[in-house]
Coordinates of C-alpha atoms in Angstrom, one line a residue:
M20 CA 76.4 97.3 26.5
P21 CA 75.8 96.5 30.1
Y22 CA 75.7 92.8 31.1
R23 CA 74.8 91.2 34.3
L24 CA 76.8 87.9 35.8
L25 CA 74.1 85.7 36.6
P26 CA 75.0 82.1 38.4
L27 CA 75.0 79.0 36.4
P28 CA 71.6 76.8 37.6
S29 CA 72.1 75.2 41.1
Y30 CA 72.8 71.3 40.7
P31 CA 71.2 69.3 40.3
V32 CA 68.1 70.9 38.2
K33 CA 64.6 69.9 39.2
T34 CA 62.6 71.6 36.6
D35 CA 63.0 72.9 33.2
M36 CA 60.6 74.5 30.5
W37 CA 59.4 71.4 28.7
E38 CA 58.3 70.0 32.6
E39 CA 56.7 73.3 32.8
L40 CA 54.6 72.9 29.8
K41 CA 53.6 69.7 30.5
R42 CA 52.2 70.8 33.6
E43 CA 50.8 74.0 32.0
T44 CA 46.8 74.3 32.4
R45 CA 46.0 77.2 30.4
P46 CA 45.4 77.1 26.6
I47 CA 49.1 76.9 24.9
M48 CA 49.4 78.8 21.4
V49 CA 52.4 78.0 19.3
Y50 CA 53.5 81.7 17.4
G51 CA 55.0 80.6 13.9
M52 CA 54.6 78.1 11.7
G53 CA 57.3 76.6 9.2
N54 CA 59.9 74.2 10.3
G55 CA 60.6 75.2 13.6
A56 CA 57.0 75.0 14.2
D57 CA 57.3 71.7 12.5
K58 CA 59.6 70.3 15.1
L59 CA 58.2 71.7 17.9
F60 CA 55.0 70.1 17.3
E61 CA 56.9 66.7 17.0
R62 CA 58.6 67.5 20.9
F63 CA 54.9 68.3 22.4
D64 CA 53.8 65.2 20.7
L65 CA 56.4 63.6 22.3
L66 CA 56.0 64.7 25.8
G67 CA 52.2 64.7 25.5
I68 CA 51.7 68.5 25.2
K69 CA 48.4 69.9 23.9
V70 CA 48.6 72.7 21.4
S71 CA 45.3 75.1 21.8
E72 CA 45.8 77.6 18.7
V73 CA 48.4 78.7 16.1
F74 CA 48.5 81.8 15.5
A75 CA 51.2 84.6 13.4
S76 CA 51.4 87.9 13.2
D77 CA 49.1 90.2 11.6
G78 CA 50.5 90.5 8.2
F79 CA 50.9 86.8 7.9
V80 CA 47.3 85.4 8.3
R81 CA 45.5 84.8 5.2
G82 CA 42.9 82.6 6.2
H83 CA 45.2 79.1 5.9
S84 CA 45.7 76.2 7.9
F85 CA 49.4 74.6 9.6
R86 CA 48.8 70.9 10.8
G87 CA 45.2 71.0 10.9
Y88 CA 44.9 74.6 12.9
K89 CA 43.5 77.5 11.4
V90 CA 46.2 80.0 11.9
R91 CA 44.7 83.1 13.5
S92 CA 46.3 86.5 14.7
L93 CA 46.9 87.1 18.3
S94 CA 44.2 90.1 18.1
E95 CA 42.0 86.8 17.4
I96 CA 44.1 85.5 20.3
R97 CA 43.3 88.0 22.6
D98 CA 39.4 88.7 22.1
E99 CA 38.8 84.6 22.6
Y100 CA 41.4 83.8 25.6
T101 CA 41.8 85.8 28.9
N102 CA 44.9 83.8 30.0
F103 CA 47.1 81.8 28.0
V104 CA 50.9 80.8 27.2
I105 CA 52.7 81.7 24.2
V106 CA 56.0 79.4 22.7
L107 CA 57.2 80.5 19.5
S108 CA 58.5 79.0 16.9
F109 CA 60.6 80.7 14.3
A110 CA 64.3 82.7 14.9
T111 CA 65.0 86.0 14.0
N112 CA 67.8 88.6 14.1
R113 CA 65.9 91.6 13.3
A114 CA 66.1 94.2 15.7
E115 CA 62.3 96.0 14.8
V116 CA 61.3 91.7 15.5
I117 CA 63.1 91.2 18.6
D118 CA 61.7 94.0 20.1
M119 CA 58.0 93.6 19.0
L120 CA 58.5 90.1 20.7
S121 CA 60.0 92.0 23.9
G122 CA 56.5 93.6 24.1
I123 CA 54.5 90.3 23.8
D124 CA 57.0 88.9 25.8
S125 CA 56.2 92.0 28.6
Q126 CA 52.6 91.7 28.8
Y127 CA 52.1 87.8 27.9
D128 CA 53.4 84.6 29.5
M129 CA 55.8 83.6 26.6
Y130 CA 58.2 81.1 26.2
V131 CA 61.1 80.5 23.3
P132 CA 62.3 77.0 23.5
D133 CA 65.9 75.9 22.5
M134 CA 65.7 73.7 19.9
P135 CA 69.0 72.2 18.5
V136 CA 69.5 72.8 15.0
A137 CA 71.3 70.2 13.9
G138 CA 72.9 66.5 14.7
V139 CA 71.5 64.4 17.2
E140 CA 68.4 65.9 18.0
E141 CA 69.8 66.3 22.5
Y142 CA 67.1 68.6 23.8
F143 CA 69.0 71.0 26.6
D144 CA 66.6 70.4 29.5
K145 CA 67.1 69.2 32.9
D146 CA 68.4 65.8 32.6
F147 CA 70.8 66.9 30.3
Y148 CA 72.0 69.6 31.9
N149 CA 72.6 67.4 35.3
N150 CA 74.4 64.7 33.2
N151 CA 76.8 66.8 31.8
Y152 CA 77.0 69.3 34.4
S153 CA 80.8 68.5 35.3
E154 CA 81.9 69.5 31.8
I155 CA 79.6 72.4 31.4
I156 CA 81.2 73.7 34.9
K157 CA 84.8 72.9 33.0
A158 CA 83.8 75.2 30.0
Y159 CA 82.8 78.1 32.2
G160 CA 86.0 78.1 34.1
S161 CA 88.2 78.0 31.0
L162 CA 86.9 81.4 29.8
S163 CA 89.3 84.4 29.6
D164 CA 86.8 87.3 30.9
E165 CA 83.7 88.0 32.9
K166 CA 81.6 88.8 29.5
S167 CA 82.4 85.4 28.2
R168 CA 81.2 83.9 31.8
A169 CA 78.4 86.6 32.2
I170 CA 77.1 85.0 28.0
F171 CA 77.8 81.4 28.9
S172 CA 75.5 81.9 32.2
S173 CA 72.7 83.3 30.6
V174 CA 72.7 81.2 27.6
V175 CA 72.5 78.2 30.1
N176 CA 69.3 80.2 32.1
Y177 CA 67.5 80.6 29.0
K178 CA 68.1 76.7 27.5
L179 CA 66.7 75.4 30.8
T180 CA 63.5 77.5 31.3
G181 CA 63.0 79.1 28.0
R182 CA 62.5 82.8 29.0
M183 CA 63.7 85.3 26.5
K184 CA 65.0 87.7 29.3
Y185 CA 68.1 85.8 29.8
L186 CA 68.8 86.3 25.9
L187 CA 68.1 89.9 25.9
E188 CA 70.7 90.9 28.8
S189 CA 74.3 89.4 27.3
Y190 CA 74.8 90.0 23.9
S191 CA 77.5 92.0 21.7
E192 CA 77.7 93.7 18.5
R193 CA 79.7 92.4 15.9
N194 CA 82.9 95.0 16.0
E195 CA 83.6 93.5 19.6
I196 CA 84.0 90.0 18.1
Y197 CA 86.7 90.9 15.9
S198 CA 87.9 93.5 18.2
L199 CA 89.5 90.5 20.3
M200 CA 91.4 89.0 17.3
P201 CA 95.0 90.6 16.6
V202 CA 93.2 91.5 12.8
E203 CA 96.6 93.2 11.8
N204 CA 98.3 89.9 11.7
I205 CA 95.9 88.6 9.9
R206 CA 96.9 87.6 5.8
V207 CA 95.7 84.3 5.1
T208 CA 92.4 82.3 6.2
V209 CA 90.5 79.5 6.2
D210 CA 86.4 79.9 5.7
A211 CA 84.9 76.4 6.6
G212 CA 81.0 76.8 5.9
A213 CA 81.8 79.9 3.3
Y214 CA 77.9 80.2 2.1
N215 CA 77.7 82.6 -0.8
G216 CA 80.9 84.7 0.2
D217 CA 79.3 87.0 3.3
T218 CA 81.6 86.1 5.4
A219 CA 84.8 86.3 3.3
R220 CA 83.4 90.1 2.5
E221 CA 83.5 90.2 6.5
A222 CA 86.8 89.1 6.7
K223 CA 87.9 91.5 3.9
E224 CA 86.4 94.6 5.9
Y225 CA 88.1 93.6 8.9
F226 CA 91.2 92.3 8.1
K227 CA 93.5 94.9 6.3
S228 CA 96.6 93.4 5.8
L229 CA 94.1 90.2 4.4
Q230 CA 95.9 88.1 0.9
R231 CA 93.8 85.1 0.6
I232 CA 91.1 82.8 1.9
Y233 CA 90.1 79.4 1.1
A234 CA 86.5 79.6 1.0
I235 CA 85.1 75.9 1.4
E236 CA 81.2 75.6 1.2
P237 CA 79.8 72.1 0.4
D238 CA 75.8 73.1 -0.7
K239 CA 76.3 73.0 -5.0
R240 CA 73.7 76.4 -5.1
N241 CA 75.9 78.2 -2.4
F242 CA 78.9 77.4 -4.2
K243 CA 78.2 78.5 -7.3
K244 CA 77.2 82.2 -5.7
L245 CA 80.6 81.7 -3.6
A246 CA 82.7 81.3 -7.0
R247 CA 80.7 83.9 -8.8
Y248 CA 82.3 86.6 -6.1
S249 CA 85.3 85.1 -6.2
E250 CA 85.5 85.3 -9.8
A251 CA 84.5 89.3 -9.2
E252 CA 86.7 89.8 -6.0
S253 CA 90.0 91.9 -7.4
D254 CA 91.3 92.9 -3.8
I255 CA 92.2 89.3 -2.8
S256 CA 92.8 85.9 -3.5
V257 CA 89.4 83.8 -2.6
I258 CA 90.0 79.9 -3.6
T259 CA 87.2 77.8 -3.4
I260 CA 86.2 74.5 -2.4
N261 CA 83.5 72.5 -3.5
A262 CA 83.5 70.7 0.0
A263 CA 82.7 69.4 3.2
A264 CA 85.0 70.4 6.3
W265 CA 85.5 67.1 8.2
R266 CA 88.3 65.2 10.1
D267 CA 89.4 63.1 7.2
N268 CA 89.4 63.2 3.3
S269 CA 87.0 61.2 1.9
A270 CA 83.3 61.0 0.4
G271 CA 79.9 61.5 2.5
L272 CA 76.5 62.3 2.2
F273 CA 75.4 65.9 2.3
F274 CA 71.8 67.5 2.4
G275 CA 71.4 71.0 0.6
S276 CA 69.3 73.6 0.8
G277 CA 70.5 76.2 -0.8
N278 CA 70.7 78.3 2.2
R279 CA 72.9 78.0 5.8
N280 CA 70.9 75.4 6.7
S281 CA 72.7 72.8 4.9
T282 CA 74.7 70.1 6.7
T283 CA 76.6 66.7 6.6
V284 CA 74.8 63.3 7.1
A285 CA 76.4 63.1 10.2
T286 CA 75.0 66.2 11.6
A287 CA 71.4 66.1 9.7
S288 CA 68.4 67.6 11.1
F289 CA 66.1 67.8 8.3
E290 CA 66.9 65.7 5.1
H291 CA 66.4 68.4 2.2
R292 CA 68.0 67.7 -1.0
E293 CA 71.0 64.4 -0.7
E294 CA 74.0 64.6 -2.6
E295 CA 77.1 63.2 -2.6
V296 CA 80.1 65.5 -1.7
K297 CA 83.7 65.3 -1.0
M298 CA 84.7 65.5 2.5
I299 CA 87.6 68.2 3.7
K300 CA 90.2 68.2 6.5
I301 CA 91.6 71.2 6.9
D302 CA 95.3 70.1 7.1
S303 CA 95.3 69.4 3.2
L304 CA 94.3 72.5 2.0
T305 CA 98.0 74.5 2.1
A306 CA 101.4 74.4 3.3
E307 CA 101.6 78.2 4.0
R308 CA 101.0 79.6 7.3
V309 CA 97.1 80.0 8.0
D310 CA 96.2 82.9 10.5
Y311 CA 92.6 82.4 10.9
I312 CA 90.4 79.9 10.6
K313 CA 86.6 80.0 10.8
Y314 CA 84.1 77.1 11.1
D315 CA 80.4 77.6 10.7
V316 CA 79.8 73.7 9.7
E317 CA 76.3 73.0 10.7
G318 CA 77.1 70.9 13.5
A319 CA 80.2 69.4 12.1
E320 CA 82.5 71.7 14.0
R321 CA 84.1 69.2 16.3
E322 CA 84.8 67.0 13.2
A323 CA 86.3 69.9 11.6
L324 CA 88.5 71.0 14.5
I325 CA 90.0 67.7 14.6
G326 CA 90.7 67.8 10.4
S327 CA 92.7 71.4 11.3
Y328 CA 94.7 69.7 14.4
E329 CA 98.2 69.9 12.5
T330 CA 97.7 73.4 11.1
I331 CA 96.6 75.0 15.0
L332 CA 99.4 73.3 16.0
R333 CA 101.9 74.7 12.9
D334 CA 100.2 77.9 12.8
K335 CA 98.4 78.9 16.0
P336 CA 95.6 80.7 14.1
T337 CA 93.0 82.8 15.9
L338 CA 90.0 80.7 15.7
L339 CA 85.7 82.0 15.2
I340 CA 84.1 78.7 16.3
S341 CA 80.4 78.5 16.1
L342 CA 78.7 77.0 19.2
Y343 CA 74.9 76.8 18.9
H344 CA 74.1 73.8 16.0
R345 CA 74.3 71.1 18.8
S346 CA 72.8 71.4 22.5
R347 CA 76.4 70.2 23.6
D348 CA 78.4 72.6 21.4
I349 CA 77.8 75.3 23.7
F350 CA 80.1 73.3 26.2
E351 CA 82.3 70.4 24.6
L352 CA 83.3 72.7 21.8
I353 CA 85.1 75.4 24.3
N354 CA 86.6 71.9 26.3
T355 CA 87.9 70.4 23.1
V356 CA 89.8 73.7 22.4
N357 CA 90.9 74.3 25.5
D358 CA 92.3 70.4 26.1
K359 CA 94.2 70.6 22.9
Y360 CA 95.3 74.2 22.8
P361 CA 95.8 75.3 26.2
N362 CA 98.0 78.3 25.1
Y363 CA 94.7 79.7 24.0
D364 CA 92.4 82.8 25.3
L365 CA 89.0 81.5 24.8
Y366 CA 86.3 84.4 24.8
L367 CA 82.3 83.9 23.9
R368 CA 80.6 86.2 22.2
R369 CA 76.7 85.9 21.3
L370 CA 74.9 88.4 18.1
R371 CA 71.6 89.7 19.6
C372 CA 68.9 87.7 18.0
L373 CA 66.3 84.6 19.5
P374 CA 66.8 81.7 20.3
A375 CA 70.7 81.5 21.1
W376 CA 71.8 81.5 17.8
E377 CA 75.1 82.8 16.5
I378 CA 77.1 82.3 19.4
D379 CA 80.7 82.4 18.5
L380 CA 83.9 81.1 20.4
I381 CA 86.7 83.0 19.9
A382 CA 89.8 81.5 20.6
V383 CA 93.1 83.7 20.5
N384 CA 96.9 81.7 21.1
N385 CA 98.7 83.9 24.0
I386 CA 101.9 84.5 22.0
E387 CA 99.7 86.3 19.0
K388 CA 98.3 88.5 21.8
G389 CA 101.7 89.4 22.9
N390 CA 101.3 87.8 26.4

């Protein structure tokens, strides 16, 4: 798809989405319910931002309430108010929903806030941008192609403004992520955050020479599904490890949810079901050559990278690292890889979704690319 290389915001930034909402005089309507809306209300309470109404899509309005607000439909809001602001409180990667929201955005003043998924709840606001500007510029300059820089700039502009247009301008298809990798050379992989086996199936699809996957998953319910997949898989070897990828081998607390939002205690944002879990460093998994490591560990990516240091130095595997769980991931993880492994080319790709989730750093060793 075509993309536009936006400049990074000028330094220092003087305003952000939250400041604009604090100054807003029009009624503020929250679109959606659930954990995302709870977190948004907590942020609003802290900043003194008043919500006038909560609404849902027409098919989800059943006369119920949320946080003391009667949940209404957008058509009801339209009938009662002539000028208002919408703040979206849920995430989606469904094309039809994104298109519907884009249509609403074209008619009304709508914000899509950037909410940290895990970890210490640092918000990517003006102060955060200004305080980390040198590291942000460093990460931007480390990226290896123009599309990576376009995605990076679009995401940073989005995070500060909350405007959907930036997310709709620069994104990638899944095939493009794998087109950047030496897929023909990948035989042994580590899947950190293997969930129920879905990414193992994806690896099998793209890595035609794949022989073995070390699949790490801490959540017990997810691990049972992963184990069932492993038992049924006949084409490749899937070695399952019920643990959390970490910087060392130890034990730690874990908050399981039975979905992709499970998280370690060090990165927990919403406390679900607490349980003790084995923490494992990837360096201790195997002595055989590892060709590819995927990190999607709900905010513990930096710790998992530290626990992979010897394996990366030894085998120079291709890396796929999620960059969206914490506000600082978008620059801190890029800089971590660039500082420790200078012979890697770094690419940024993002799948189409709202808000700015599904951001991946693809790190490919120069030697593997034949450079």
